[in-house]
PDB file of C-alpha atoms in Angstrom:
ATOM      1  CA  GLU O  24       7.017 -16.851   7.495  1.00 51.00           C
ATOM      2  CA  THR O  25       9.282 -15.617   4.106  1.00 66.00           C
ATOM      3  CA  GLY O  26       8.566 -12.308   2.513  1.00 92.00           C
ATOM      4  CA  VAL O  27       8.038  -9.206   4.932  1.00 94.00           C
ATOM      5  CA  THR O  28       6.956  -9.280   8.180  1.00 95.00           C
ATOM      6  CA  GLN O  29       5.922  -7.305  11.085  1.00 97.00           C
ATOM      7  CA  THR O  30       5.353  -7.536  14.644  1.00 97.00           C
ATOM      8  CA  PRO O  31       2.551  -7.138  17.438  1.00 97.00           C
ATOM      9  CA  ARG O  32      -0.079  -8.009  14.658  1.00 95.00           C
ATOM     10  CA  HIS O  33      -2.330  -6.092  16.796  1.00 96.00           C
ATOM     11  CA  LEU O  34      -1.517  -3.489  19.923  1.00 96.00           C
ATOM     12  CA  VAL O  35      -3.642  -2.008  21.512  1.00 95.00           C
ATOM     13  CA  MET O  36      -1.734   1.058  23.972  1.00 93.00           C
ATOM     14  CA  GLY O  37      -2.619   3.921  26.226  1.00 91.00           C
ATOM     15  CA  MET O  38      -1.753   7.552  24.967  1.00 89.00           C
ATOM     16  CA  THR O  39       0.682   7.888  27.788  1.00 88.00           C
ATOM     17  CA  ASN O  40       2.428   4.614  26.587  1.00 89.00           C
ATOM     18  CA  LYS O  41       6.011   3.490  24.580  1.00 94.00           C
ATOM     19  CA  LYS O  42       6.174   0.834  21.664  1.00 95.00           C
ATOM     20  CA  SER O  43       7.121  -0.282  19.088  1.00 97.00           C
ATOM     21  CA  LEU O  44       6.808  -1.530  15.530  1.00 97.00           C
ATOM     22  CA  LYS O  45       8.847  -4.020  14.511  1.00 98.00           C
ATOM     23  CA  CYS O  46       9.128  -4.885  10.685  1.00 97.00           C
ATOM     24  CA  GLU O  47      11.603  -7.702   8.664  1.00 97.00           C
ATOM     25  CA  GLN O  48      11.894  -8.699   5.282  1.00 95.00           C
ATOM     26  CA  HIS O  49      13.795 -11.501   4.215  1.00 92.00           C
ATOM     27  CA  LEU O  50      14.036 -10.882   0.766  1.00 92.00           C
ATOM     28  CA  GLY O  51      17.796  -8.976   0.378  1.00 91.00           C
ATOM     29  CA  HIS O  52      15.541  -5.413   0.226  1.00 91.00           C
ATOM     30  CA  ASN O  53      17.862  -2.593   0.227  1.00 89.00           C
ATOM     31  CA  ALA O  54      14.593   0.045   0.746  1.00 89.00           C
ATOM     32  CA  MET O  55      11.981  -0.182   3.389  1.00 91.00           C
ATOM     33  CA  TYR O  56       9.202   1.566   3.525  1.00 92.00           C
ATOM     34  CA  TRP O  57       5.957   2.941   6.962  1.00 94.00           C
ATOM     35  CA  TYR O  58       2.912   3.321   5.651  1.00 94.00           C
ATOM     36  CA  LYS O  59      -0.669   4.353   7.447  1.00 94.00           C
ATOM     37  CA  GLN O  60      -4.127   3.161   6.425  1.00 91.00           C
ATOM     38  CA  SER O  61      -7.138   4.063   8.125  1.00 89.00           C
ATOM     39  CA  ALA O  62      -9.875   3.588   8.106  1.00 80.00           C
ATOM     40  CA  LYS O  63     -11.573   7.125   5.553  1.00 76.00           C
ATOM     41  CA  LYS O  64      -8.041   7.877   4.199  1.00 80.00           C
ATOM     42  CA  PRO O  65      -5.724   6.492   1.153  1.00 81.00           C
ATOM     43  CA  LEU O  66      -2.727   3.965   2.305  1.00 86.00           C
ATOM     44  CA  GLU O  67      -0.245   7.426   3.530  1.00 89.00           C
ATOM     45  CA  LEU O  68       3.593   7.251   3.280  1.00 89.00           C
ATOM     46  CA  MET O  69       4.609   7.531   6.442  1.00 92.00           C
ATOM     47  CA  PHE O  70       8.720   7.219   6.091  1.00 91.00           C
ATOM     48  CA  VAL O  71      10.977   5.781   3.076  1.00 88.00           C
ATOM     49  CA  TYR O  72      14.180   4.271   3.916  1.00 89.00           C
ATOM     50  CA  ASN O  73      17.221   3.106   1.189  1.00 83.00           C
ATOM     51  CA  PHE O  74      20.541   1.297   2.440  1.00 81.00           C
ATOM     52  CA  LYS O  75      19.474   2.324   6.341  1.00 81.00           C
ATOM     53  CA  GLU O  76      18.935   6.177   5.634  1.00 82.00           C
ATOM     54  CA  GLN O  77      15.912   7.895   5.246  1.00 82.00           C
ATOM     55  CA  THR O  78      15.289   9.012   2.321  1.00 79.00           C
ATOM     56  CA  GLU O  79      11.827  10.652   2.768  1.00 77.00           C
ATOM     57  CA  ASN O  80       9.322  11.878   6.007  1.00 77.00           C
ATOM     58  CA  ASN O  81       6.519  12.743   4.732  1.00 77.00           C
ATOM     59  CA  SER O  82       5.600  15.024   7.701  1.00 82.00           C
ATOM     60  CA  VAL O  83       5.076  12.478   9.958  1.00 91.00           C
ATOM     61  CA  PRO O  84       4.130  14.221  13.764  1.00 92.00           C
ATOM     62  CA  SER O  85       7.744  13.371  16.070  1.00 93.00           C
ATOM     63  CA  ARG O  86       5.603  11.562  18.432  1.00 95.00           C
ATOM     64  CA  PHE O  87       6.697   8.901  15.156  1.00 96.00           C
ATOM     65  CA  SER O  88       9.968   8.103  15.369  1.00 95.00           C
ATOM     66  CA  PRO O  89      11.671   5.413  13.447  1.00 95.00           C
ATOM     67  CA  GLU O  90      14.715   3.146  13.137  1.00 95.00           C
ATOM     68  CA  CYS O  91      16.638   1.270  10.679  1.00 94.00           C
ATOM     69  CA  PRO O  92      18.856  -0.592  12.549  1.00 94.00           C
ATOM     70  CA  ASN O  93      20.081  -2.859   8.929  1.00 91.00           C
ATOM     71  CA  SER O  94      18.661  -2.836   5.748  1.00 88.00           C
ATOM     72  CA  SER O  95      16.657  -5.619   6.730  1.00 93.00           C
ATOM     73  CA  HIS O  96      14.698  -4.405   9.862  1.00 96.00           C
ATOM     74  CA  LEU O  97      12.914  -1.563  10.386  1.00 96.00           C
ATOM     75  CA  PHE O  98      11.041   0.018  13.465  1.00 97.00           C
ATOM     76  CA  LEU O  99       8.354   2.142  15.018  1.00 97.00           C
ATOM     77  CA  HIS O 100       8.932   3.663  17.444  1.00 97.00           C
ATOM     78  CA  LEU O 101       5.731   5.235  18.582  1.00 96.00           C
ATOM     79  CA  HIS O 102       5.033   7.613  21.972  1.00 93.00           C
ATOM     80  CA  THR O 103       2.409   9.580  23.044  1.00 93.00           C
ATOM     81  CA  LEU O 104       0.367   8.777  20.577  1.00 94.00           C
ATOM     82  CA  GLN O 105      -2.811   9.773  20.262  1.00 94.00           C
ATOM     83  CA  PRO O 106      -6.598   8.427  19.778  1.00 93.00           C
ATOM     84  CA  GLU O 107      -6.937   9.216  15.778  1.00 93.00           C
ATOM     85  CA  ASP O 108      -3.205   8.164  15.487  1.00 95.00           C
ATOM     86  CA  SER O 109      -5.446   4.494  15.198  1.00 95.00           C
ATOM     87  CA  ALA O 110      -4.634   2.868  12.527  1.00 95.00           C
ATOM     88  CA  LEU O 111      -3.577  -0.500  10.398  1.00 94.00           C
ATOM     89  CA  TYR O 112       0.545   0.894  10.085  1.00 97.00           C
ATOM     90  CA  LEU O 113       2.239  -0.988   6.846  1.00 95.00           C
ATOM     91  CA  CYS O 114       5.889  -2.105   6.092  1.00 95.00           C
ATOM     92  CA  ALA O 115       6.784  -2.415   2.404  1.00 92.00           C
ATOM     93  CA  SER O 116      10.005  -3.155   1.177  1.00 91.00           C
ATOM     94  CA  SER O 117      11.433  -2.719  -2.350  1.00 88.00           C
ATOM     95  CA  ALA O 118      14.991  -3.835  -3.893  1.00 86.00           C
ATOM     96  CA  GLY O 119      15.367   0.180  -4.479  1.00 68.00           C
ATOM     97  CA  GLY O 120      15.191   2.220  -7.032  1.00 54.00           C
ATOM     98  CA  LEU O 121      12.792   3.581  -9.846  1.00 43.00           C
ATOM     99  CA  GLN O 122      10.527   0.694 -11.559  1.00 48.00           C
ATOM    100  CA  GLU O 123      11.036  -1.598  -7.904  1.00 69.00           C
ATOM    101  CA  THR O 124       7.479  -3.567  -7.068  1.00 80.00           C
ATOM    102  CA  GLN O 125       7.135  -2.805  -3.452  1.00 86.00           C
ATOM    103  CA  TYR O 126       5.685  -5.911  -1.260  1.00 90.00           C
ATOM    104  CA  PHE O 127       3.696  -5.469   2.374  1.00 92.00           C
ATOM    105  CA  GLY O 128       3.470  -7.481   5.760  1.00 94.00           C
ATOM    106  CA  PRO O 129       0.780  -8.291   7.027  1.00 92.00           C
ATOM    107  CA  GLY O 130       0.459  -4.995   9.080  1.00 94.00           C
ATOM    108  CA  THR O 131      -0.122  -3.826  12.330  1.00 96.00           C
ATOM    109  CA  ARG O 132      -4.108  -2.600  13.518  1.00 95.00           C
ATOM    110  CA  LEU O 133      -2.982  -0.930  16.683  1.00 96.00           C
ATOM    111  CA  LEU O 134      -5.587   0.966  18.260  1.00 95.00           C
ATOM    112  CA  VAL O 135      -5.260   3.792  20.613  1.00 94.00           C
ATOM    113  CA  LEU O 136      -7.010   4.554  24.206  1.00 93.00           C
TER     114      LEU O 136
ATOM    115  CA  ALA F1263       2.317  17.699  -6.207  1.00 78.00           C
ATOM    116  CA  GLN F1264       0.566  13.852  -7.312  1.00 85.00           C
ATOM    117  CA  ARG F1265      -2.489  12.205  -6.965  1.00 91.00           C
ATOM    118  CA  VAL F1266      -4.781   9.411  -7.364  1.00 94.00           C
ATOM    119  CA  THR F1267      -8.202   9.152  -7.699  1.00 95.00           C
ATOM    120  CA  GLN F1268     -10.691   6.101  -7.617  1.00 96.00           C
ATOM    121  CA  PRO F1269     -13.837   7.832  -7.686  1.00 96.00           C
ATOM    122  CA  GLU F1270     -15.599   3.866  -7.308  1.00 95.00           C
ATOM    123  CA  LYS F1271     -15.491   2.804  -3.345  1.00 93.00           C
ATOM    124  CA  LEU F1272     -17.618   0.235  -3.876  1.00 95.00           C
ATOM    125  CA  LEU F1273     -18.038  -1.608  -7.435  1.00 97.00           C
ATOM    126  CA  SER F1274     -20.923  -4.575  -7.115  1.00 97.00           C
ATOM    127  CA  VAL F1275     -20.938  -7.569  -9.704  1.00 96.00           C
ATOM    128  CA  PHE F1276     -22.461 -10.510 -10.700  1.00 96.00           C
ATOM    129  CA  LYS F1277     -20.484 -13.162 -11.381  1.00 96.00           C
ATOM    130  CA  GLY F1278     -19.437 -13.214 -15.341  1.00 96.00           C
ATOM    131  CA  ALA F1279     -20.045 -10.212 -16.191  1.00 97.00           C
ATOM    132  CA  PRO F1280     -17.706  -7.355 -17.039  1.00 97.00           C
ATOM    133  CA  VAL F1281     -15.748  -5.305 -14.435  1.00 97.00           C
ATOM    134  CA  GLU F1282     -14.007  -2.081 -14.593  1.00 97.00           C
ATOM    135  CA  LEU F1283     -12.699   0.309 -12.320  1.00 98.00           C
ATOM    136  CA  LYS F1284     -12.090   3.518 -12.755  1.00 97.00           C
ATOM    137  CA  CYS F1285      -8.327   5.441 -11.892  1.00 97.00           C
ATOM    138  CA  ASN F1286      -7.079   8.854 -12.675  1.00 97.00           C
ATOM    139  CA  TYR F1287      -3.823  10.259 -11.329  1.00 96.00           C
ATOM    140  CA  SER F1288      -2.244  13.564 -11.801  1.00 94.00           C
ATOM    141  CA  TYR F1289       1.294  14.166 -12.117  1.00 90.00           C
ATOM    142  CA  SER F1290       3.584  16.609 -14.423  1.00 86.00           C
ATOM    143  CA  GLY F1291       6.637  13.041 -14.657  1.00 83.00           C
ATOM    144  CA  SER F1292       6.629  10.119 -16.105  1.00 83.00           C
ATOM    145  CA  PRO F1293       4.304   8.329 -13.827  1.00 84.00           C
ATOM    146  CA  GLU F1294       4.724   4.233 -13.128  1.00 89.00           C
ATOM    147  CA  LEU F1295       1.426   2.927 -12.318  1.00 92.00           C
ATOM    148  CA  PHE F1296       0.560  -0.377 -10.169  1.00 93.00           C
ATOM    149  CA  TRP F1297      -2.560  -2.074  -9.374  1.00 95.00           C
ATOM    150  CA  TYR F1298      -2.532  -3.198  -5.449  1.00 94.00           C
ATOM    151  CA  VAL F1299      -5.262  -5.921  -4.389  1.00 94.00           C
ATOM    152  CA  GLN F1300      -5.836  -6.813  -0.541  1.00 91.00           C
ATOM    153  CA  TYR F1301      -7.813  -9.823  -0.425  1.00 92.00           C
ATOM    154  CA  SER F1302      -9.350 -10.747   3.294  1.00 87.00           C
ATOM    155  CA  ARG F1303      -7.356 -11.050   5.967  1.00 81.00           C
ATOM    156  CA  GLN F1304      -4.621 -11.558   3.145  1.00 85.00           C
ATOM    157  CA  ARG F1305      -1.468  -8.779   3.008  1.00 85.00           C
ATOM    158  CA  LEU F1306      -1.920  -5.656   0.382  1.00 88.00           C
ATOM    159  CA  GLN F1307       0.085  -7.315  -2.810  1.00 89.00           C
ATOM    160  CA  LEU F1308       0.709  -6.069  -6.568  1.00 90.00           C
ATOM    161  CA  LEU F1309      -1.354  -7.393  -9.607  1.00 93.00           C
ATOM    162  CA  LEU F1310       0.120  -5.228 -11.718  1.00 91.00           C
ATOM    163  CA  ARG F1311       2.348  -2.559 -13.083  1.00 88.00           C
ATOM    164  CA  HIS F1312       1.908  -0.458 -16.383  1.00 85.00           C
ATOM    165  CA  ILE F1313       5.119  -1.052 -17.267  1.00 81.00           C
ATOM    166  CA  SER F1314       4.490  -4.918 -17.729  1.00 80.00           C
ATOM    167  CA  ARG F1315       2.114  -4.616 -20.204  1.00 77.00           C
ATOM    168  CA  GLU F1316       0.483  -7.712 -18.806  1.00 81.00           C
ATOM    169  CA  SER F1317      -2.461 -10.004 -17.749  1.00 83.00           C
ATOM    170  CA  ILE F1318      -2.961 -11.060 -14.383  1.00 86.00           C
ATOM    171  CA  LYS F1319      -5.292 -13.254 -13.345  1.00 91.00           C
ATOM    172  CA  GLY F1320      -7.242 -11.838 -15.918  1.00 93.00           C
ATOM    173  CA  PHE F1321      -7.035  -8.611 -15.003  1.00 95.00           C
ATOM    174  CA  THR F1322      -5.469  -5.800 -17.170  1.00 94.00           C
ATOM    175  CA  ALA F1323      -5.188  -1.870 -17.099  1.00 94.00           C
ATOM    176  CA  ASP F1324      -3.567   0.736 -19.911  1.00 89.00           C
ATOM    177  CA  LEU F1325      -2.160   3.723 -19.150  1.00 91.00           C
ATOM    178  CA  ASN F1326      -3.815   6.056 -20.963  1.00 91.00           C
ATOM    179  CA  LYS F1327      -1.846   9.206 -20.719  1.00 89.00           C
ATOM    180  CA  GLY F1328      -3.716  11.919 -22.732  1.00 91.00           C
ATOM    181  CA  GLU F1329      -6.351  11.269 -20.068  1.00 92.00           C
ATOM    182  CA  THR F1330      -4.009  10.135 -17.517  1.00 94.00           C
ATOM    183  CA  SER F1331      -6.043   6.623 -16.208  1.00 95.00           C
ATOM    184  CA  PHE F1332      -5.638   4.143 -15.275  1.00 96.00           C
ATOM    185  CA  HIS F1333      -8.325   1.579 -15.237  1.00 97.00           C
ATOM    186  CA  LEU F1334      -8.418  -2.097 -14.745  1.00 97.00           C
ATOM    187  CA  LYS F1335      -9.981  -4.195 -16.375  1.00 96.00           C
ATOM    188  CA  LYS F1336     -11.546  -7.890 -16.406  1.00 96.00           C
ATOM    189  CA  PRO F1337     -13.816  -9.374 -18.868  1.00 96.00           C
ATOM    190  CA  PHE F1338     -14.839 -11.914 -16.929  1.00 97.00           C
ATOM    191  CA  ALA F1339     -15.165 -11.337 -12.846  1.00 97.00           C
ATOM    192  CA  GLN F1340     -14.853 -14.733 -10.642  1.00 97.00           C
ATOM    193  CA  GLU F1341     -16.159 -14.397  -6.545  1.00 96.00           C
ATOM    194  CA  GLU F1342     -12.486 -15.035  -6.175  1.00 96.00           C
ATOM    195  CA  ASP F1343     -11.975 -11.233  -7.736  1.00 97.00           C
ATOM    196  CA  SER F1344     -13.476 -10.166  -4.561  1.00 97.00           C
ATOM    197  CA  ALA F1345     -10.969  -7.814  -2.471  1.00 96.00           C
ATOM    198  CA  MET F1346      -9.984  -4.087  -2.070  1.00 94.00           C
ATOM    199  CA  TYR F1347      -8.177  -3.134  -5.130  1.00 96.00           C
ATOM    200  CA  TYR F1348      -5.688   0.323  -5.027  1.00 95.00           C
ATOM    201  CA  CYS F1349      -4.625   2.291  -8.293  1.00 96.00           C
ATOM    202  CA  ALA F1350      -0.737   3.830  -6.851  1.00 93.00           C
ATOM    203  CA  LEU F1351       1.321   5.467  -8.626  1.00 92.00           C
ATOM    204  CA  LYS F1352       5.304   5.670  -8.392  1.00 86.00           C
ATOM    205  CA  ASN F1353       7.779   8.912  -8.910  1.00 80.00           C
ATOM    206  CA  ALA F1354      11.096   9.602  -9.586  1.00 73.00           C
ATOM    207  CA  GLY F1355      11.524   9.531  -5.739  1.00 70.00           C
ATOM    208  CA  ASN F1356      10.434   5.807  -5.873  1.00 70.00           C
ATOM    209  CA  LYS F1357       6.978   7.129  -3.893  1.00 77.00           C
ATOM    210  CA  LEU F1358       3.897   5.289  -4.054  1.00 82.00           C
ATOM    211  CA  THR F1359       1.060   7.489  -3.623  1.00 89.00           C
ATOM    212  CA  PHE F1360      -2.178   5.365  -3.029  1.00 92.00           C
ATOM    213  CA  GLY F1361      -5.716   5.972  -4.417  1.00 93.00           C
ATOM    214  CA  GLY F1362      -8.990   5.970  -1.587  1.00 92.00           C
ATOM    215  CA  GLY F1363      -8.825   1.775  -3.244  1.00 93.00           C
ATOM    216  CA  THR F1364     -12.663   0.473  -4.489  1.00 96.00           C
ATOM    217  CA  ARG F1365     -13.815  -2.379  -3.094  1.00 95.00           C
ATOM    218  CA  VAL F1366     -15.639  -4.922  -5.830  1.00 97.00           C
ATOM    219  CA  LEU F1367     -18.154  -7.204  -4.996  1.00 97.00           C
ATOM    220  CA  VAL F1368     -18.383 -10.413  -6.984  1.00 97.00           C
ATOM    221  CA  LYS F1369     -22.204 -12.265  -6.570  1.00 96.00           C
ATOM    222  CA  PRO F1370     -23.311 -15.391  -7.752  1.00 94.00           C
TER     223      PRO F1370
END
């Protein structure tokens, strides 16, 4: 699959588990993003990485820990989550800079029990 | 702070009828506005952006800075237009803020 891929597509975890979400983009982009899409809220930006450097943390709780080892990969490490963290987590990438379109992955649907 | 408001959660129209999705924004700078669409079981994808001033799949949207609006319009809706539509604003820092989304249902 080309474009932006995310794994796993579905994840069920307990509140004491540790898991990681993975995003990979095959577009040669320099910026990557994590978004949270809850059932009753607008899409929320969580983190922004530009050239592997975190440029934005949108007041996200520390139980979410992003990692960007290179411009093509982005991880979201999860630990001690709460049931209200259940949502669709979307990754996106863009070439970077103003005026650039973001391309979204299919998302990981997370359920925290 | 920037904000995007889509007042309608659901729009239900008949095939062939016009459809207009409302989007209002608040932002102190010069915004860039987008419409994203998510069809059933597909990923979120860009529909159009105001700087392109183009028509995609028959949809158009005009940025009205006086009214701080960026409404999406299509004169004749088709069944395949049924989807979730999100208006989004990008600030100078490349941060996208999304509206709450409008579900469009086009009935035969």
